[in-house]
């Protein structure tokens, strides 16, 4: 059973569910805040497994916004087919940190990461029905990968395993209530 995300806890989703408090990044009239053009991206509705919000943040001082979504096992099993989608407002420092975290899972535990990133290759991922080029890093010893791209004013970092990134179809989402929230209070 999915636990809906309470609307009051979605200050992070200023473009997802309108928060009625004046002065929030997006008010009830849909007026954008300082993260102009920010969107949250998700794997399309055909994804057969769990869809979860696993993290978010909003910095009122800078207007930076980010959202982490998980698609895969409801128990966060990285050994089965899964995709993590990170969306951040353009220029958000959290995007670089998300890329670093994605590379931590890209290498095997106990494996020393290289001093610099391996060479990336381009990959085309359908985003809002259009082909978009992302940078792709593959771990040749397993089926883990990391991809990074920019869609309008949103930086997107993807990581996954057991699925080809070129097979993904990303869409903008404006409502996260269909996603479970493993961090929501029970009751």
JSON list of C-alpha atoms in Angstrom, two decimals:
[
{"chain": "A", "resi": 1, "resn": "UNK", "atom": "CA", "xyz": [0.00, 0.00, 0.00]},
{"chain": "A", "resi": 2, "resn": "UNK", "atom": "CA", "xyz": [1.38, 3.38, -0.95]},
{"chain": "A", "resi": 3, "resn": "UNK", "atom": "CA", "xyz": [1.65, 6.13, 1.60]},
{"chain": "A", "resi": 4, "resn": "UNK", "atom": "CA", "xyz": [0.64, 9.41, -0.06]},
{"chain": "A", "resi": 5, "resn": "UNK", "atom": "CA", "xyz": [2.90, 12.36, 0.51]},
{"chain": "A", "resi": 6, "resn": "UNK", "atom": "CA", "xyz": [1.06, 14.93, 2.62]},
{"chain": "A", "resi": 7, "resn": "UNK", "atom": "CA", "xyz": [0.60, 18.19, 0.67]},
{"chain": "A", "resi": 8, "resn": "UNK", "atom": "CA", "xyz": [2.02, 20.26, 3.54]},
{"chain": "A", "resi": 9, "resn": "UNK", "atom": "CA", "xyz": [5.33, 18.41, 3.36]},
{"chain": "A", "resi": 10, "resn": "UNK", "atom": "CA", "xyz": [5.82, 19.28, -0.27]},
{"chain": "A", "resi": 11, "resn": "UNK", "atom": "CA", "xyz": [7.52, 22.64, 0.08]},
{"chain": "A", "resi": 12, "resn": "UNK", "atom": "CA", "xyz": [10.24, 21.00, -2.02]},
{"chain": "A", "resi": 13, "resn": "UNK", "atom": "CA", "xyz": [7.81, 20.40, -4.80]},
{"chain": "A", "resi": 14, "resn": "UNK", "atom": "CA", "xyz": [7.06, 23.99, -5.60]},
{"chain": "A", "resi": 15, "resn": "UNK", "atom": "CA", "xyz": [6.37, 22.97, -9.16]},
{"chain": "A", "resi": 16, "resn": "UNK", "atom": "CA", "xyz": [4.79, 19.63, -8.31]},
{"chain": "A", "resi": 17, "resn": "UNK", "atom": "CA", "xyz": [1.96, 20.38, -5.92]},
{"chain": "A", "resi": 18, "resn": "UNK", "atom": "CA", "xyz": [1.07, 24.00, -5.40]},
{"chain": "A", "resi": 19, "resn": "UNK", "atom": "CA", "xyz": [1.69, 25.12, -1.83]},
{"chain": "A", "resi": 20, "resn": "UNK", "atom": "CA", "xyz": [-0.84, 27.73, -0.75]},
{"chain": "A", "resi": 21, "resn": "UNK", "atom": "CA", "xyz": [1.52, 29.74, 1.44]},
{"chain": "A", "resi": 22, "resn": "UNK", "atom": "CA", "xyz": [2.45, 33.06, -0.10]},
{"chain": "A", "resi": 23, "resn": "UNK", "atom": "CA", "xyz": [6.16, 33.51, -0.61]},
{"chain": "A", "resi": 24, "resn": "UNK", "atom": "CA", "xyz": [6.88, 29.86, -1.39]},
{"chain": "A", "resi": 25, "resn": "UNK", "atom": "CA", "xyz": [8.71, 29.17, -4.65]},
{"chain": "A", "resi": 26, "resn": "UNK", "atom": "CA", "xyz": [5.41, 28.57, -6.39]},
{"chain": "A", "resi": 27, "resn": "UNK", "atom": "CA", "xyz": [2.23, 29.97, -4.91]},
{"chain": "A", "resi": 28, "resn": "UNK", "atom": "CA", "xyz": [-1.33, 28.85, -5.53]},
{"chain": "A", "resi": 29, "resn": "UNK", "atom": "CA", "xyz": [-1.46, 30.87, -8.76]},
{"chain": "A", "resi": 30, "resn": "UNK", "atom": "CA", "xyz": [1.50, 28.94, -10.17]},
{"chain": "A", "resi": 31, "resn": "UNK", "atom": "CA", "xyz": [3.85, 31.92, -10.12]},
{"chain": "A", "resi": 32, "resn": "UNK", "atom": "CA", "xyz": [7.41, 30.74, -10.39]},
{"chain": "A", "resi": 33, "resn": "UNK", "atom": "CA", "xyz": [10.06, 31.61, -7.83]},
{"chain": "A", "resi": 34, "resn": "UNK", "atom": "CA", "xyz": [13.78, 32.07, -8.40]},
{"chain": "A", "resi": 35, "resn": "UNK", "atom": "CA", "xyz": [14.30, 28.58, -9.87]},
{"chain": "A", "resi": 36, "resn": "UNK", "atom": "CA", "xyz": [12.71, 29.65, -13.14]},
{"chain": "A", "resi": 37, "resn": "UNK", "atom": "CA", "xyz": [12.14, 26.74, -15.47]},
{"chain": "A", "resi": 38, "resn": "UNK", "atom": "CA", "xyz": [12.85, 23.99, -12.91]},
{"chain": "A", "resi": 39, "resn": "UNK", "atom": "CA", "xyz": [11.04, 20.69, -13.56]},
{"chain": "A", "resi": 40, "resn": "UNK", "atom": "CA", "xyz": [11.07, 17.31, -11.90]},
{"chain": "A", "resi": 41, "resn": "UNK", "atom": "CA", "xyz": [11.68, 14.38, -14.23]},
{"chain": "A", "resi": 42, "resn": "UNK", "atom": "CA", "xyz": [10.58, 10.79, -13.68]},
{"chain": "A", "resi": 43, "resn": "UNK", "atom": "CA", "xyz": [10.60, 7.51, -15.56]},
{"chain": "A", "resi": 44, "resn": "UNK", "atom": "CA", "xyz": [7.32, 7.29, -17.50]},
{"chain": "A", "resi": 45, "resn": "UNK", "atom": "CA", "xyz": [4.21, 5.64, -16.08]},
{"chain": "A", "resi": 46, "resn": "UNK", "atom": "CA", "xyz": [5.00, 2.28, -17.71]},
{"chain": "A", "resi": 47, "resn": "UNK", "atom": "CA", "xyz": [7.65, 1.54, -15.06]},
{"chain": "A", "resi": 48, "resn": "UNK", "atom": "CA", "xyz": [6.49, -1.75, -13.47]},
{"chain": "A", "resi": 49, "resn": "UNK", "atom": "CA", "xyz": [8.18, -1.51, -10.08]},
{"chain": "A", "resi": 50, "resn": "UNK", "atom": "CA", "xyz": [8.01, 0.79, -7.05]},
{"chain": "A", "resi": 51, "resn": "UNK", "atom": "CA", "xyz": [8.12, 4.58, -7.57]},
{"chain": "A", "resi": 52, "resn": "UNK", "atom": "CA", "xyz": [9.37, 6.49, -4.54]},
{"chain": "A", "resi": 53, "resn": "UNK", "atom": "CA", "xyz": [10.39, 9.98, -3.48]},
{"chain": "A", "resi": 54, "resn": "UNK", "atom": "CA", "xyz": [13.67, 9.41, -1.66]},
{"chain": "A", "resi": 55, "resn": "UNK", "atom": "CA", "xyz": [14.87, 12.95, -1.04]},
{"chain": "A", "resi": 56, "resn": "UNK", "atom": "CA", "xyz": [14.29, 16.61, -1.72]},
{"chain": "A", "resi": 57, "resn": "UNK", "atom": "CA", "xyz": [15.46, 20.04, -0.75]},
{"chain": "A", "resi": 58, "resn": "UNK", "atom": "CA", "xyz": [14.72, 23.71, -1.19]},
{"chain": "A", "resi": 59, "resn": "UNK", "atom": "CA", "xyz": [17.03, 26.53, -0.22]},
{"chain": "A", "resi": 60, "resn": "UNK", "atom": "CA", "xyz": [14.94, 29.67, 0.32]},
{"chain": "A", "resi": 61, "resn": "UNK", "atom": "CA", "xyz": [18.02, 31.91, 0.20]},
{"chain": "A", "resi": 62, "resn": "UNK", "atom": "CA", "xyz": [19.24, 30.72, -3.21]},
{"chain": "A", "resi": 63, "resn": "UNK", "atom": "CA", "xyz": [16.01, 29.32, -4.64]},
{"chain": "A", "resi": 64, "resn": "UNK", "atom": "CA", "xyz": [17.80, 26.03, -5.39]},
{"chain": "A", "resi": 65, "resn": "UNK", "atom": "CA", "xyz": [15.49, 23.02, -5.53]},
{"chain": "A", "resi": 66, "resn": "UNK", "atom": "CA", "xyz": [16.19, 19.31, -5.98]},
{"chain": "A", "resi": 67, "resn": "UNK", "atom": "CA", "xyz": [14.23, 16.07, -5.91]},
{"chain": "A", "resi": 68, "resn": "UNK", "atom": "CA", "xyz": [15.43, 12.43, -5.80]},
{"chain": "A", "resi": 69, "resn": "UNK", "atom": "CA", "xyz": [13.17, 9.70, -7.18]},
{"chain": "A", "resi": 70, "resn": "UNK", "atom": "CA", "xyz": [13.77, 5.91, -7.01]},
{"chain": "A", "resi": 71, "resn": "UNK", "atom": "CA", "xyz": [12.33, 3.41, -9.47]},
{"chain": "A", "resi": 72, "resn": "UNK", "atom": "CA", "xyz": [12.89, -0.23, -8.56]},
{"chain": "A", "resi": 73, "resn": "UNK", "atom": "CA", "xyz": [12.60, -2.60, -5.64]},
{"chain": "A", "resi": 74, "resn": "UNK", "atom": "CA", "xyz": [10.55, -1.14, -2.76]},
{"chain": "A", "resi": 75, "resn": "UNK", "atom": "CA", "xyz": [13.40, -2.33, -0.52]},
{"chain": "A", "resi": 76, "resn": "UNK", "atom": "CA", "xyz": [16.06, -0.33, -2.43]},
{"chain": "A", "resi": 77, "resn": "UNK", "atom": "CA", "xyz": [17.86, -3.45, -3.66]},
{"chain": "A", "resi": 78, "resn": "UNK", "atom": "CA", "xyz": [20.62, -2.16, -5.97]},
{"chain": "A", "resi": 79, "resn": "UNK", "atom": "CA", "xyz": [21.13, -5.65, -7.43]},
{"chain": "A", "resi": 80, "resn": "UNK", "atom": "CA", "xyz": [17.80, -5.62, -9.29]},
{"chain": "A", "resi": 81, "resn": "UNK", "atom": "CA", "xyz": [16.67, -3.40, -12.14]},
{"chain": "A", "resi": 82, "resn": "UNK", "atom": "CA", "xyz": [16.45, 0.16, -10.85]},
{"chain": "A", "resi": 83, "resn": "UNK", "atom": "CA", "xyz": [16.87, 3.80, -11.80]},
{"chain": "A", "resi": 84, "resn": "UNK", "atom": "CA", "xyz": [17.47, 6.85, -9.63]},
{"chain": "A", "resi": 85, "resn": "UNK", "atom": "CA", "xyz": [16.42, 10.19, -11.14]},
{"chain": "A", "resi": 86, "resn": "UNK", "atom": "CA", "xyz": [17.78, 13.38, -9.59]},
{"chain": "A", "resi": 87, "resn": "UNK", "atom": "CA", "xyz": [16.40, 16.73, -10.80]},
{"chain": "A", "resi": 88, "resn": "UNK", "atom": "CA", "xyz": [17.92, 20.05, -9.70]},
{"chain": "A", "resi": 89, "resn": "UNK", "atom": "CA", "xyz": [17.48, 23.68, -10.60]},
{"chain": "A", "resi": 90, "resn": "UNK", "atom": "CA", "xyz": [20.23, 24.83, -12.96]},
{"chain": "A", "resi": 91, "resn": "UNK", "atom": "CA", "xyz": [23.43, 25.79, -11.16]},
{"chain": "A", "resi": 92, "resn": "UNK", "atom": "CA", "xyz": [22.42, 23.97, -7.98]},
{"chain": "A", "resi": 93, "resn": "UNK", "atom": "CA", "xyz": [25.55, 22.69, -6.20]},
{"chain": "A", "resi": 94, "resn": "UNK", "atom": "CA", "xyz": [23.57, 19.62, -5.14]},
{"chain": "A", "resi": 95, "resn": "UNK", "atom": "CA", "xyz": [23.77, 18.36, -8.76]},
{"chain": "A", "resi": 96, "resn": "UNK", "atom": "CA", "xyz": [27.55, 17.85, -8.45]},
{"chain": "A", "resi": 97, "resn": "UNK", "atom": "CA", "xyz": [27.07, 16.07, -5.14]},
{"chain": "A", "resi": 98, "resn": "UNK", "atom": "CA", "xyz": [24.38, 13.86, -6.68]},
{"chain": "A", "resi": 99, "resn": "UNK", "atom": "CA", "xyz": [26.80, 12.91, -9.45]},
{"chain": "A", "resi": 100, "resn": "UNK", "atom": "CA", "xyz": [29.46, 12.02, -6.85]},
{"chain": "A", "resi": 101, "resn": "UNK", "atom": "CA", "xyz": [26.95, 9.87, -4.92]},
{"chain": "A", "resi": 102, "resn": "UNK", "atom": "CA", "xyz": [25.92, 8.15, -8.15]},
{"chain": "A", "resi": 103, "resn": "UNK", "atom": "CA", "xyz": [29.55, 7.25, -8.83]},
{"chain": "A", "resi": 104, "resn": "UNK", "atom": "CA", "xyz": [29.86, 5.77, -5.34]},
{"chain": "A", "resi": 105, "resn": "UNK", "atom": "CA", "xyz": [27.35, 3.09, -6.37]},
{"chain": "A", "resi": 106, "resn": "UNK", "atom": "CA", "xyz": [28.93, 2.83, -9.81]},
{"chain": "A", "resi": 107, "resn": "UNK", "atom": "CA", "xyz": [32.04, 1.22, -8.31]},
{"chain": "A", "resi": 108, "resn": "UNK", "atom": "CA", "xyz": [31.97, -2.01, -6.34]},
{"chain": "A", "resi": 109, "resn": "UNK", "atom": "CA", "xyz": [32.30, -1.73, -2.55]},
{"chain": "A", "resi": 110, "resn": "UNK", "atom": "CA", "xyz": [35.95, -1.87, -1.62]},
{"chain": "A", "resi": 111, "resn": "UNK", "atom": "CA", "xyz": [36.95, -0.87, -5.15]},
{"chain": "A", "resi": 112, "resn": "UNK", "atom": "CA", "xyz": [39.07, 2.26, -5.21]},
{"chain": "A", "resi": 113, "resn": "UNK", "atom": "CA", "xyz": [37.57, 4.90, -7.52]},
{"chain": "A", "resi": 114, "resn": "UNK", "atom": "CA", "xyz": [39.92, 6.31, -10.17]},
{"chain": "A", "resi": 115, "resn": "UNK", "atom": "CA", "xyz": [41.57, 9.69, -9.67]},
{"chain": "A", "resi": 116, "resn": "UNK", "atom": "CA", "xyz": [39.46, 11.14, -12.49]},
{"chain": "A", "resi": 117, "resn": "UNK", "atom": "CA", "xyz": [36.22, 10.25, -14.19]},
{"chain": "A", "resi": 118, "resn": "UNK", "atom": "CA", "xyz": [36.43, 7.70, -16.97]},
{"chain": "A", "resi": 119, "resn": "UNK", "atom": "CA", "xyz": [35.60, 8.95, -20.45]},
{"chain": "A", "resi": 120, "resn": "UNK", "atom": "CA", "xyz": [31.90, 9.36, -21.05]},
{"chain": "A", "resi": 121, "resn": "UNK", "atom": "CA", "xyz": [29.99, 8.45, -24.17]},
{"chain": "A", "resi": 122, "resn": "UNK", "atom": "CA", "xyz": [26.85, 10.10, -25.49]},
{"chain": "A", "resi": 123, "resn": "UNK", "atom": "CA", "xyz": [23.51, 8.36, -25.02]},
{"chain": "A", "resi": 124, "resn": "UNK", "atom": "CA", "xyz": [20.13, 9.43, -26.32]},
{"chain": "A", "resi": 125, "resn": "UNK", "atom": "CA", "xyz": [17.31, 9.31, -23.78]},
{"chain": "A", "resi": 126, "resn": "UNK", "atom": "CA", "xyz": [13.76, 10.23, -24.70]},
{"chain": "A", "resi": 127, "resn": "UNK", "atom": "CA", "xyz": [12.73, 13.17, -22.52]},
{"chain": "A", "resi": 128, "resn": "UNK", "atom": "CA", "xyz": [9.23, 14.59, -22.84]},
{"chain": "A", "resi": 129, "resn": "UNK", "atom": "CA", "xyz": [8.91, 12.78, -26.15]},
{"chain": "A", "resi": 130, "resn": "UNK", "atom": "CA", "xyz": [12.09, 14.28, -27.62]},
{"chain": "A", "resi": 131, "resn": "UNK", "atom": "CA", "xyz": [15.53, 12.69, -27.99]},
{"chain": "A", "resi": 132, "resn": "UNK", "atom": "CA", "xyz": [18.04, 14.33, -25.63]},
{"chain": "A", "resi": 133, "resn": "UNK", "atom": "CA", "xyz": [21.77, 13.64, -25.43]},
{"chain": "A", "resi": 134, "resn": "UNK", "atom": "CA", "xyz": [23.16, 12.75, -22.00]},
{"chain": "A", "resi": 135, "resn": "UNK", "atom": "CA", "xyz": [26.72, 11.93, -20.94]},
{"chain": "A", "resi": 136, "resn": "UNK", "atom": "CA", "xyz": [26.94, 8.24, -19.99]},
{"chain": "A", "resi": 137, "resn": "UNK", "atom": "CA", "xyz": [29.48, 6.36, -17.90]},
{"chain": "A", "resi": 138, "resn": "UNK", "atom": "CA", "xyz": [29.28, 2.56, -17.84]},
{"chain": "A", "resi": 139, "resn": "UNK", "atom": "CA", "xyz": [30.94, 0.20, -15.40]},
{"chain": "A", "resi": 140, "resn": "UNK", "atom": "CA", "xyz": [32.11, -2.56, -17.73]},
{"chain": "A", "resi": 141, "resn": "UNK", "atom": "CA", "xyz": [32.40, -5.10, -14.90]},
{"chain": "A", "resi": 142, "resn": "UNK", "atom": "CA", "xyz": [28.64, -5.01, -14.21]},
{"chain": "A", "resi": 143, "resn": "UNK", "atom": "CA", "xyz": [25.54, -3.37, -15.60]},
{"chain": "A", "resi": 144, "resn": "UNK", "atom": "CA", "xyz": [25.77, -0.17, -13.50]},
{"chain": "A", "resi": 145, "resn": "UNK", "atom": "CA", "xyz": [25.78, 3.19, -15.23]},
{"chain": "A", "resi": 146, "resn": "UNK", "atom": "CA", "xyz": [25.54, 6.92, -14.52]},
{"chain": "A", "resi": 147, "resn": "UNK", "atom": "CA", "xyz": [24.20, 9.57, -16.90]},
{"chain": "A", "resi": 148, "resn": "UNK", "atom": "CA", "xyz": [24.05, 13.35, -16.73]},
{"chain": "A", "resi": 149, "resn": "UNK", "atom": "CA", "xyz": [22.17, 15.85, -18.86]},
{"chain": "A", "resi": 150, "resn": "UNK", "atom": "CA", "xyz": [20.43, 19.20, -18.82]},
{"chain": "A", "resi": 151, "resn": "UNK", "atom": "CA", "xyz": [16.83, 19.68, -19.90]},
{"chain": "A", "resi": 152, "resn": "UNK", "atom": "CA", "xyz": [15.94, 23.34, -20.21]},
{"chain": "A", "resi": 153, "resn": "UNK", "atom": "CA", "xyz": [16.81, 24.80, -16.76]},
{"chain": "A", "resi": 154, "resn": "UNK", "atom": "CA", "xyz": [16.94, 21.46, -14.96]},
{"chain": "A", "resi": 155, "resn": "UNK", "atom": "CA", "xyz": [20.05, 19.38, -14.35]},
{"chain": "A", "resi": 156, "resn": "UNK", "atom": "CA", "xyz": [19.29, 15.65, -14.41]},
{"chain": "A", "resi": 157, "resn": "UNK", "atom": "CA", "xyz": [21.52, 12.90, -12.97]},
{"chain": "A", "resi": 158, "resn": "UNK", "atom": "CA", "xyz": [20.49, 9.31, -13.56]},
{"chain": "A", "resi": 159, "resn": "UNK", "atom": "CA", "xyz": [21.98, 6.13, -12.20]},
{"chain": "A", "resi": 160, "resn": "UNK", "atom": "CA", "xyz": [20.84, 2.59, -12.65]},
{"chain": "A", "resi": 161, "resn": "UNK", "atom": "CA", "xyz": [21.49, -1.06, -13.19]},
{"chain": "A", "resi": 162, "resn": "UNK", "atom": "CA", "xyz": [20.07, -3.92, -15.24]},
{"chain": "A", "resi": 163, "resn": "UNK", "atom": "CA", "xyz": [18.35, -1.58, -17.72]},
{"chain": "A", "resi": 164, "resn": "UNK", "atom": "CA", "xyz": [19.75, 0.18, -20.75]},
{"chain": "A", "resi": 165, "resn": "UNK", "atom": "CA", "xyz": [19.61, 3.95, -20.26]},
{"chain": "A", "resi": 166, "resn": "UNK", "atom": "CA", "xyz": [18.66, 4.45, -23.93]},
{"chain": "A", "resi": 167, "resn": "UNK", "atom": "CA", "xyz": [15.46, 2.48, -23.21]},
{"chain": "A", "resi": 168, "resn": "UNK", "atom": "CA", "xyz": [14.29, 4.98, -20.59]},
{"chain": "A", "resi": 169, "resn": "UNK", "atom": "CA", "xyz": [11.55, 7.48, -21.29]},
{"chain": "A", "resi": 170, "resn": "UNK", "atom": "CA", "xyz": [11.64, 10.47, -18.95]},
{"chain": "A", "resi": 171, "resn": "UNK", "atom": "CA", "xyz": [8.66, 12.75, -18.42]},
{"chain": "A", "resi": 172, "resn": "UNK", "atom": "CA", "xyz": [8.06, 15.92, -16.41]},
{"chain": "A", "resi": 173, "resn": "UNK", "atom": "CA", "xyz": [5.89, 15.32, -13.39]},
{"chain": "A", "resi": 174, "resn": "UNK", "atom": "CA", "xyz": [3.69, 17.91, -11.76]},
{"chain": "A", "resi": 175, "resn": "UNK", "atom": "CA", "xyz": [2.32, 15.76, -8.96]},
{"chain": "A", "resi": 176, "resn": "UNK", "atom": "CA", "xyz": [4.15, 13.33, -6.69]},
{"chain": "A", "resi": 177, "resn": "UNK", "atom": "CA", "xyz": [1.12, 11.94, -4.90]},
{"chain": "A", "resi": 178, "resn": "UNK", "atom": "CA", "xyz": [1.34, 8.71, -6.94]},
{"chain": "A", "resi": 179, "resn": "UNK", "atom": "CA", "xyz": [4.84, 8.08, -5.53]},
{"chain": "A", "resi": 180, "resn": "UNK", "atom": "CA", "xyz": [5.29, 6.36, -2.20]},
{"chain": "A", "resi": 181, "resn": "UNK", "atom": "CA", "xyz": [7.29, 8.15, 0.45]},
{"chain": "A", "resi": 182, "resn": "UNK", "atom": "CA", "xyz": [9.32, 5.79, 2.62]},
{"chain": "A", "resi": 183, "resn": "UNK", "atom": "CA", "xyz": [10.06, 8.67, 5.00]},
{"chain": "A", "resi": 184, "resn": "UNK", "atom": "CA", "xyz": [6.45, 9.71, 5.64]},
{"chain": "A", "resi": 185, "resn": "UNK", "atom": "CA", "xyz": [5.26, 9.31, 9.22]},
{"chain": "A", "resi": 186, "resn": "UNK", "atom": "CA", "xyz": [3.03, 6.30, 9.73]},
{"chain": "A", "resi": 187, "resn": "UNK", "atom": "CA", "xyz": [-0.46, 6.76, 11.06]}
]
